[in-house]
mmCIF file of C-alpha atoms in Angstrom:
data_model
loop_
_atom_site.group_PDB
_atom_site.id
_atom_site.type_symbol
_atom_site.label_atom_id
_atom_site.label_comp_id
_atom_site.label_asym_id
_atom_site.label_seq_id
_atom_site.Cartn_x
_atom_site.Cartn_y
_atom_site.Cartn_z
ATOM 1 C CA UNK A 66 -0.078 0.057 0.153
ATOM 2 C CA UNK A 67 0.898 3.713 -0.841
ATOM 3 C CA UNK A 68 1.797 5.270 2.418
ATOM 4 C CA UNK A 69 1.122 9.262 2.833
ATOM 5 C CA UNK A 70 3.174 11.029 5.231
ATOM 6 C CA UNK A 71 0.801 14.748 5.929
ATOM 7 C CA UNK A 72 2.181 17.412 7.786
ATOM 8 C CA UNK A 73 1.914 19.196 10.097
ATOM 9 C CA UNK A 74 -0.547 17.400 12.090
ATOM 10 C CA UNK A 75 -2.127 20.782 13.068
ATOM 11 C CA UNK A 76 -1.440 24.187 11.804
ATOM 12 C CA UNK A 77 -2.398 27.277 14.107
ATOM 13 C CA UNK A 78 -2.504 30.327 12.033
ATOM 14 C CA UNK A 79 -4.225 34.137 11.899
ATOM 15 C CA UNK A 80 -6.766 35.292 9.372
ATOM 16 C CA UNK A 81 -5.046 36.748 5.823
ATOM 17 C CA UNK A 82 -2.235 34.425 6.772
ATOM 18 C CA UNK A 83 -0.910 32.384 4.196
ATOM 19 C CA UNK A 84 -0.439 28.652 5.022
ATOM 20 C CA UNK A 85 1.075 25.499 3.435
ATOM 21 C CA UNK A 86 0.155 21.718 4.255
ATOM 22 C CA UNK A 87 2.535 18.953 2.867
ATOM 23 C CA UNK A 88 1.773 15.470 1.476
ATOM 24 C CA UNK A 89 5.079 12.825 0.698
ATOM 25 C CA UNK A 90 4.056 9.636 -0.618
ATOM 26 C CA UNK A 91 6.091 6.556 -0.049
ATOM 27 C CA UNK A 92 6.466 5.920 -3.366
ATOM 28 C CA UNK A 93 5.755 7.505 -6.732
ATOM 29 C CA UNK A 94 2.137 8.390 -7.528
ATOM 30 C CA UNK A 95 2.941 10.413 -10.765
ATOM 31 C CA UNK A 96 0.596 13.451 -9.345
ATOM 32 C CA UNK A 97 -2.306 11.653 -8.898
ATOM 33 C CA UNK A 98 -2.793 13.624 -5.479
ATOM 34 C CA UNK A 99 -5.914 15.199 -4.458
ATOM 35 C CA UNK A 100 -7.179 17.244 -1.289
ATOM 36 C CA UNK A 101 -10.324 17.606 0.520
ATOM 37 C CA UNK A 102 -11.811 19.639 3.331
ATOM 38 C CA UNK A 103 -13.864 18.310 5.921
ATOM 39 C CA UNK A 104 -15.988 20.584 8.315
ATOM 40 C CA UNK A 105 -16.372 19.978 11.949
ATOM 41 C CA UNK A 106 -19.994 18.744 10.912
ATOM 42 C CA UNK A 107 -18.366 16.377 8.946
ATOM 43 C CA UNK A 108 -19.010 17.832 5.441
ATOM 44 C CA UNK A 109 -16.136 16.755 2.893
ATOM 45 C CA UNK A 110 -15.629 18.570 -0.283
ATOM 46 C CA UNK A 111 -12.594 17.944 -2.883
ATOM 47 C CA UNK A 112 -10.305 20.872 -3.482
ATOM 48 C CA UNK A 113 -8.020 20.086 -5.490
ATOM 49 C CA UNK A 114 -7.258 16.823 -8.139
ATOM 50 C CA UNK A 115 -4.104 15.785 -9.605
ATOM 51 C CA UNK A 116 -1.882 17.904 -7.751
ATOM 52 C CA UNK A 117 -2.959 21.157 -9.215
ATOM 53 C CA UNK A 118 -6.133 21.460 -10.295
ATOM 54 C CA UNK A 119 -9.095 23.736 -8.737
ATOM 55 C CA UNK A 120 -12.376 21.761 -8.498
ATOM 56 C CA UNK A 121 -15.551 23.690 -9.474
ATOM 57 C CA UNK A 122 -16.518 26.693 -6.952
ATOM 58 C CA UNK A 123 -13.606 26.332 -4.765
ATOM 59 C CA UNK A 124 -12.202 29.809 -4.186
ATOM 60 C CA UNK A 125 -8.554 30.753 -5.887
ATOM 61 C CA UNK A 126 -7.121 31.142 -2.905
ATOM 62 C CA UNK A 127 -6.591 27.140 -2.741
ATOM 63 C CA UNK A 128 -3.635 26.253 -4.690
ATOM 64 C CA UNK A 129 -1.757 22.858 -5.538
ATOM 65 C CA UNK A 130 1.360 22.183 -6.213
ATOM 66 C CA UNK A 131 4.195 19.466 -6.429
ATOM 67 C CA UNK A 132 8.323 19.590 -5.812
ATOM 68 C CA UNK A 133 10.009 16.172 -6.164
ATOM 69 C CA UNK A 134 8.345 13.791 -3.777
ATOM 70 C CA UNK A 135 6.533 16.977 -1.710
ATOM 71 C CA UNK A 136 2.864 17.728 -2.936
ATOM 72 C CA UNK A 137 1.644 20.883 -1.406
ATOM 73 C CA UNK A 138 -1.406 22.718 -0.772
ATOM 74 C CA UNK A 139 -1.766 25.925 -0.448
ATOM 75 C CA UNK A 140 -4.128 29.065 1.329
ATOM 76 C CA UNK A 141 -2.927 31.979 0.258
ATOM 77 C CA UNK A 142 -5.140 34.277 2.676
ATOM 78 C CA UNK A 143 -7.027 32.595 5.170
ATOM 79 C CA UNK A 144 -10.990 33.352 5.985
ATOM 80 C CA UNK A 145 -13.061 32.241 8.422
ATOM 81 C CA UNK A 146 -14.647 29.616 6.697
ATOM 82 C CA UNK A 147 -11.235 27.922 5.779
ATOM 83 C CA UNK A 148 -10.359 26.555 9.409
ATOM 84 C CA UNK A 149 -11.272 23.218 8.868
ATOM 85 C CA UNK A 150 -9.670 19.673 8.512
ATOM 86 C CA UNK A 151 -7.519 18.788 5.223
ATOM 87 C CA UNK A 152 -6.802 15.498 3.792
ATOM 88 C CA UNK A 153 -4.645 14.601 0.605
ATOM 89 C CA UNK A 154 -5.211 11.203 -0.925
ATOM 90 C CA UNK A 155 -3.735 9.118 -3.516
ATOM 91 C CA UNK A 156 -5.653 7.809 -6.400
ATOM 92 C CA UNK A 157 -2.498 6.079 -8.157
ATOM 93 C CA UNK A 158 -3.287 2.521 -7.244
ATOM 94 C CA UNK A 159 -5.555 0.720 -5.210
ATOM 95 C CA UNK A 160 -5.953 0.526 -2.547
ATOM 96 C CA UNK A 161 -6.679 4.524 -2.384
ATOM 97 C CA UNK A 162 -4.972 5.761 1.037
ATOM 98 C CA UNK A 163 -5.324 9.185 2.651
ATOM 99 C CA UNK A 164 -2.895 11.344 4.900
ATOM 100 C CA UNK A 165 -3.999 11.302 8.581
ATOM 101 C CA UNK A 166 -5.045 15.018 7.972
ATOM 102 C CA UNK A 167 -4.162 18.319 9.075
ATOM 103 C CA UNK A 168 -6.382 20.528 11.338
ATOM 104 C CA UNK A 169 -5.904 24.112 10.246
ATOM 105 C CA UNK A 170 -6.953 26.053 13.748
ATOM 106 C CA UNK A 171 -7.195 29.940 14.242
ATOM 107 C CA UNK A 172 -4.431 31.385 16.416
ATOM 108 C CA UNK B 132 -28.335 18.939 -7.651
ATOM 109 C CA UNK B 133 -25.804 16.141 -6.685
ATOM 110 C CA UNK B 134 -27.272 14.107 -3.131
ATOM 111 C CA UNK B 135 -25.998 11.089 -1.585
ATOM 112 C CA UNK B 136 -27.866 10.179 1.319
ATOM 113 C CA UNK B 137 -26.813 7.059 3.508
ATOM 114 C CA UNK B 138 -28.815 5.035 5.823
ATOM 115 C CA UNK B 139 -28.730 1.698 7.644
ATOM 116 C CA UNK B 140 -26.557 2.452 10.539
ATOM 117 C CA UNK B 141 -26.807 1.782 14.145
ATOM 118 C CA UNK B 142 -25.286 -0.200 17.042
ATOM 119 C CA UNK B 143 -24.733 -3.973 16.433
ATOM 120 C CA UNK B 144 -22.620 -6.499 18.098
ATOM 121 C CA UNK B 145 -19.055 -7.795 16.773
ATOM 122 C CA UNK B 146 -19.937 -10.931 14.596
ATOM 123 C CA UNK B 147 -23.235 -9.633 13.590
ATOM 124 C CA UNK B 148 -24.124 -8.015 10.145
ATOM 125 C CA UNK B 149 -25.637 -4.753 9.219
ATOM 126 C CA UNK B 150 -26.321 -3.324 5.554
ATOM 127 C CA UNK B 151 -25.753 0.496 4.467
ATOM 128 C CA UNK B 152 -27.450 2.438 1.735
ATOM 129 C CA UNK B 153 -26.596 5.223 -0.271
ATOM 130 C CA UNK B 154 -29.551 6.939 -2.027
ATOM 131 C CA UNK B 155 -28.248 9.231 -5.145
ATOM 132 C CA UNK B 156 -29.942 11.759 -6.875
ATOM 133 C CA UNK B 157 -29.147 14.753 -8.997
ATOM 134 C CA UNK B 158 -26.881 12.647 -11.543
ATOM 135 C CA UNK B 159 -27.066 9.346 -13.985
ATOM 136 C CA UNK B 160 -25.994 7.565 -11.076
ATOM 137 C CA UNK B 161 -25.458 4.322 -13.993
ATOM 138 C CA UNK B 162 -22.489 6.378 -15.502
ATOM 139 C CA UNK B 163 -20.731 6.604 -12.099
ATOM 140 C CA UNK B 164 -18.442 4.548 -10.331
ATOM 141 C CA UNK B 165 -19.161 4.570 -6.720
ATOM 142 C CA UNK B 166 -17.384 4.158 -3.389
ATOM 143 C CA UNK B 167 -17.234 3.655 0.657
ATOM 144 C CA UNK B 168 -15.065 5.846 2.520
ATOM 145 C CA UNK B 169 -15.291 5.377 6.479
ATOM 146 C CA UNK B 170 -13.929 7.241 9.356
ATOM 147 C CA UNK B 171 -13.402 5.963 12.631
ATOM 148 C CA UNK B 172 -13.823 8.518 15.949
ATOM 149 C CA UNK B 173 -11.625 10.936 16.147
ATOM 150 C CA UNK B 174 -9.539 9.445 13.095
ATOM 151 C CA UNK B 175 -8.822 9.800 9.802
ATOM 152 C CA UNK B 176 -10.470 8.803 6.311
ATOM 153 C CA UNK B 177 -10.240 5.416 4.678
ATOM 154 C CA UNK B 178 -11.231 4.206 1.560
ATOM 155 C CA UNK B 179 -13.101 0.965 2.055
ATOM 156 C CA UNK B 180 -14.378 -0.286 -1.372
ATOM 157 C CA UNK B 181 -15.343 0.698 -4.928
ATOM 158 C CA UNK B 182 -17.768 -0.768 -7.659
ATOM 159 C CA UNK B 183 -17.630 0.105 -11.248
ATOM 160 C CA UNK B 184 -20.367 1.993 -12.944
ATOM 161 C CA UNK B 185 -22.312 -1.334 -13.814
ATOM 162 C CA UNK B 186 -21.378 -3.782 -11.336
ATOM 163 C CA UNK B 187 -19.125 -5.708 -13.030
ATOM 164 C CA UNK B 188 -15.932 -4.646 -10.975
ATOM 165 C CA UNK B 189 -15.310 -4.499 -7.128
ATOM 166 C CA UNK B 190 -12.271 -3.220 -4.811
ATOM 167 C CA UNK B 191 -11.957 -3.592 -1.124
ATOM 168 C CA UNK B 192 -8.755 -2.982 1.302
ATOM 169 C CA UNK B 193 -7.726 -6.162 2.910
ATOM 170 C CA UNK B 194 -9.428 -5.457 6.152
ATOM 171 C CA UNK B 195 -12.931 -5.898 4.917
ATOM 172 C CA UNK B 196 -11.921 -8.153 1.915
ATOM 173 C CA UNK B 197 -14.481 -11.536 2.300
ATOM 174 C CA UNK B 198 -16.518 -9.692 5.112
ATOM 175 C CA UNK B 199 -18.355 -6.712 3.506
ATOM 176 C CA UNK B 200 -19.498 -6.524 0.136
ATOM 177 C CA UNK B 201 -20.347 -3.428 -2.083
ATOM 178 C CA UNK B 202 -23.154 -3.809 -4.723
ATOM 179 C CA UNK B 203 -25.384 -1.584 -6.746
ATOM 180 C CA UNK B 204 -28.829 -1.249 -8.048
ATOM 181 C CA UNK B 205 -28.607 1.158 -11.137
ATOM 182 C CA UNK B 206 -32.358 1.334 -11.437
ATOM 183 C CA UNK B 207 -33.332 2.191 -8.049
ATOM 184 C CA UNK B 208 -30.132 4.363 -8.309
ATOM 185 C CA UNK B 209 -28.723 2.862 -4.504
ATOM 186 C CA UNK B 210 -25.282 1.982 -3.796
ATOM 187 C CA UNK B 211 -24.932 -0.610 -0.814
ATOM 188 C CA UNK B 212 -22.723 -2.008 1.847
ATOM 189 C CA UNK B 213 -23.179 -5.386 3.571
ATOM 190 C CA UNK B 214 -20.918 -5.725 6.420
ATOM 191 C CA UNK B 215 -20.632 -9.104 8.185
ATOM 192 C CA UNK B 216 -18.813 -10.796 10.507
ATOM 193 C CA UNK B 217 -18.387 -7.061 11.971
ATOM 194 C CA UNK B 218 -15.659 -6.151 14.103
ATOM 195 C CA UNK B 219 -15.129 -3.439 17.045
ATOM 196 C CA UNK B 220 -12.502 -1.883 14.352
ATOM 197 C CA UNK B 221 -15.174 -1.226 11.842
ATOM 198 C CA UNK B 222 -16.812 1.704 14.323
ATOM 199 C CA UNK B 223 -16.967 4.409 12.191
ATOM 200 C CA UNK B 224 -19.083 6.971 10.279
ATOM 201 C CA UNK B 225 -19.085 5.507 6.787
ATOM 202 C CA UNK B 226 -19.351 7.693 3.573
ATOM 203 C CA UNK B 227 -20.666 7.174 0.178
ATOM 204 C CA UNK B 228 -18.820 8.981 -2.593
ATOM 205 C CA UNK B 229 -18.962 9.320 -5.946
ATOM 206 C CA UNK B 230 -15.804 8.456 -7.890
ATOM 207 C CA UNK B 231 -14.736 10.902 -11.244
ATOM 208 C CA UNK B 232 -12.589 9.595 -13.423
ATOM 209 C CA UNK B 233 -11.198 11.798 -15.948
ATOM 210 C CA UNK B 234 -8.942 8.146 -17.430
ATOM 211 C CA UNK B 235 -5.525 10.385 -15.541
ATOM 212 C CA UNK B 236 -6.642 11.058 -12.168
ATOM 213 C CA UNK B 237 -10.063 9.502 -10.115
ATOM 214 C CA UNK B 238 -11.069 11.324 -7.327
ATOM 215 C CA UNK B 239 -14.384 11.372 -5.189
ATOM 216 C CA UNK B 240 -16.100 14.876 -6.141
ATOM 217 C CA UNK B 241 -19.108 14.099 -3.965
ATOM 218 C CA UNK B 242 -19.733 12.992 -0.398
ATOM 219 C CA UNK B 243 -22.850 12.019 1.502
ATOM 220 C CA UNK B 244 -23.474 13.468 5.116
ATOM 221 C CA UNK B 245 -22.494 9.863 6.267
ATOM 222 C CA UNK B 246 -23.974 7.556 8.475
ATOM 223 C CA UNK B 247 -22.607 5.801 12.127
ATOM 224 C CA UNK B 248 -21.860 2.173 12.785
ATOM 225 C CA UNK B 249 -21.208 1.180 16.234
ATOM 226 C CA UNK B 250 -19.966 -2.079 16.715
ATOM 227 C CA UNK B 251 -19.974 -3.142 20.363
ATOM 228 C CA UNK B 252 -21.452 -5.652 22.873
#
């Protein structure tokens, strides 16, 4: 199975701040990396697919990129509704696996 | 509007069975692969199983293989998860999710609200 190592697990930040979350795969996944947001009520929605493609309806403050084996999710300027859990997920091969999650919380 | 509504969760004893359902609406159900993803209390997301658009192919994580069965009824736009020989470690919120497959990528573009399954004596 492909292991996804996500960091940090917790990220205190302020409104308007720029933040980055990182995921690293245990083997090559060829850009098959997606990002999801989970709100406290359990609602889950996709943000980024295939490393850097913005899901329809997602604000342009969200972006994704890759540098070598590291895949990143960046939020350029935090809004109140952005404070939530974030997960990366690889779809290169079954079993699809998720990172352990990052809790983005208000500092 | 795409909607996925799960049902069938509850409290069940270890070793017993439970069947989850996911009613889909707002899209042509038979065009999409579908999946179940679960989340144990205070834990992260874990893919459980996927079924192809026509039901001809199924995929499972190792820990549920032989115990869980994913199926679908395209005429009813409904996805199912039959869970047998349940264990305490199966306790989780189970989400129904729609795959979107662009060929080069395959991710979950819509999720249900989830249904809780508790396995305990």
